[in-house]
Amino acid sequence: MPVSFVGRANYQGKERIRVSLLDQIKYPADLRRLKQEHLRQVVQEVRDRHIDVVSEKGGHFGASLGVAELTVALHYVFDTPRDQLIWDTGHQAYIHKILTGRNERLPSIRTRHGLAPFLRRDESEYDVFGAGHAATSISAAWGIAVGRDLIGEDFQVVAIIGDGAMGCGLAYEALNNAGHAGRDFIVLLNDNDMSIAPAVGAMNKYLTSMITTPAYNKVRSLVKEVLQRTPTGVGDVMEELAGRMEESLKHLLTPGLIFEELGFRYVGPIDGHDIDALVDVFRRVRDMKGPVFLHTLTQKGKGFTHAENDPWTWHASGPFDKVTGKGLAKSSGLPRYQNVFGKGLIELADADPKVVAITAAMPDGTSTDMFQKAHPDRYFDVGIAEGHGVTFAAGLATQGIRPIVAIYSTFLQRAFDNIVHDVALQGLPVVFGMDRAGIAGEDGPTHHGTLDIAYMLSVPGMTVTAPKDGREMLALLRLATQSDSGPWSVRWPRAPVPAEVPHLRDIEPIEAHTWELLRNGGDCVILATGTMVLTSVAAAELLEADGIRCTVVNCRFLKPYDRDVFEEMVRSHPLVLTVEEGQVTNGFGAFMAREIDALDLDPPPRVVAVGIPDQFIEHGAREGLLREIGLDVAGIAARVRAGIGRRAELEPA
Ligand SMILES: Cc1ncc(C[n+]2csc(CCOP(=O)(O)OP(=O)(O)O)c2C)c(N)n1
């Protein structure tokens, strides 16, 4: 293997010249050939590499920096991929990718055909379990451990989970199920006191108190001191004794010890940036029997000053200047939907004291952080607990409060039963504001919001809406908070709004359940929804040049829909094209086809449903992905042309 020299100015100010170790590591087996004393340098090099790539390409940032030592030590001590590491969520796995055969391709991460943004079983045998949504790691690792025992294998299984994800109920369901079974299995808690935003909730307080209890820390250092003074010959016995002493005192002095009560052997807290301590502890834990809960403390953003000082902002980043930390991405000029929502939400709450906002650990992603500043007493971050957030909203609604639940479309999938059972079945007026609806872009299939139209349409009593622009989004939200017709959903994309949006007070009201006729033409009617409305208008303009005349209707209410306009349209056009930025199976098109069929028209119009095809859509830039699946101007125009051609074929001459 060629040896190269790394000589470059360090952005932290120091000049270094040294032989690169990372150049000699393609897979963890190469790492394991190094002496332990070299690991510090490896950690520095993987951090530098991560900073270099994300500063140029953008991506998830602070979490990987925080687990640099953990990642190096895990692959150093455990026999990966035979031993199986299950990373939670996967946003912190860039350094894991660097060390597992993907360093060269790292700059392609999040781009079409490039490395996946999170973890993918089909990308690497080291990605044991795919992820993107939080808190699945312990359940999956437990399944892997049980599967291992059933087939008589003997490898180690380690779930690595953050303290933010530990705020999610799923993690406790898994601990509760796994702890008392006695199987070999390790849960590694990476505790950095942060989710994307500061971690919230009682478990977070519990973990913090465990670390900061002065009596506990005093006992720990006392035990360490006794150990260090012990002559080597007596070491083993003393170590054992001291270990037991520490355990007993810990029981006395730390609050709760919830993990021990759940059946795990608790080890920690350990400094997650002390590579030697990690290697040592991992070796011991690897050889322990039964379930172990290992608690490490890390700093999110470690090694990059800007991120250390502001880990919230640096959870993820666009390209940036490594010295100043300033972002390099150009903005489109128009605000993003999420910002328009954030401002509108404040105005809604200013006007109505009953309006409150709920987020599930995504205050900035949903722009509810703006609301928090304006109305702190009416803002609730429930942590990564979407199901709980929805049922909590249902409880609030029983008291006359008007909750707006701001959760990404994809994460709201977690709460489907809560939507059905706790909200809709009781007809409670909860408003679901779904950001990242449709194609989310670089975050890929775990984050695209492709299913919400289908799942919301399937819920009896749910008013399902999709605005064509930011202005209409605010008007729909206002109407939703004023309505007494039970639950509402409003969806919007991860994109800039198509036009500037005035203050809510200057936006004209919309009448409930009405559609909007935008263009007239006799050859075809396009029933367009949400983001596809303006695209459909542009497609109709394109077709006009070929002599094909299309009516375009803005179907902002998907359910209940505008019955009068619907009947008029489907009776007067030979071709009905429905267009939605949502999964086409069971979506708006399928719903409309059924409604048209029920009219029993003779002759019936031909119905073409255009939407996201029945497959998982990969990661990449949003515009490119929309083009690929035919949800752009040319794609919609092509479907109209094909529909008209096919109809002509079927008609008798
Ligand atoms: C179900 C779900 N909800 C929300 C998110 C968005 N999300 C991604 S990472 C993250 C924070 C995770 O915090 P933690 O587990 O402590 O990891 P850290 O980033 O601190 O390393 C959140 C909320 C998600 N991925 N999945």
XYZ file of C-alpha atoms and ligand atoms in Angstrom, residues 63 89 91 132-134 162-165 190 192 194-196 300 315 360-362 384 386 411 414 447, ligand 1:
51
model
C -23.213 14.026 14.769
C -30.943 6.813 12.293
C -27.091 10.543 10.119
C -33.131 7.082 8.419
C -35.945 7.239 10.957
C -34.879 7.386 14.586
C -28.292 8.819 20.636
C -29.905 10.412 23.671
C -32.384 12.187 21.375
C -33.570 8.859 19.963
C -24.095 8.118 22.594
C -24.337 14.376 23.701
C -28.563 17.038 21.912
C -31.198 15.821 19.519
C -31.179 18.090 16.440
C -21.763 16.952 19.059
C -26.593 19.235 12.764
C -41.588 16.162 17.422
C -37.935 17.192 17.813
C -37.899 19.224 14.607
C -38.811 12.120 18.759
C -44.603 11.368 16.817
C -42.336 10.864 10.259
C -45.193 6.557 12.782
C -37.509 10.996 4.046
C -38.895 9.201 13.509
C -37.936 10.334 13.296
N -38.241 11.570 13.742
C -37.386 12.593 13.542
C -36.204 12.396 12.894
C -35.277 13.565 12.588
N -33.986 13.419 13.283
C -32.884 12.972 12.659
S -31.567 12.907 13.650
C -32.441 13.533 14.932
C -31.779 13.787 16.242
C -31.316 12.527 16.842
O -30.729 12.841 18.062
P -29.781 11.796 18.741
O -30.374 10.445 18.638
O -29.438 12.272 20.091
O -28.492 11.807 17.813
P -27.398 12.972 17.653
O -27.776 13.715 16.418
O -27.423 13.821 18.879
O -26.130 12.247 17.501
C -33.772 13.767 14.577
C -34.806 14.335 15.458
C -35.928 11.094 12.428
N -34.809 10.811 11.749
N -36.791 10.090 12.654
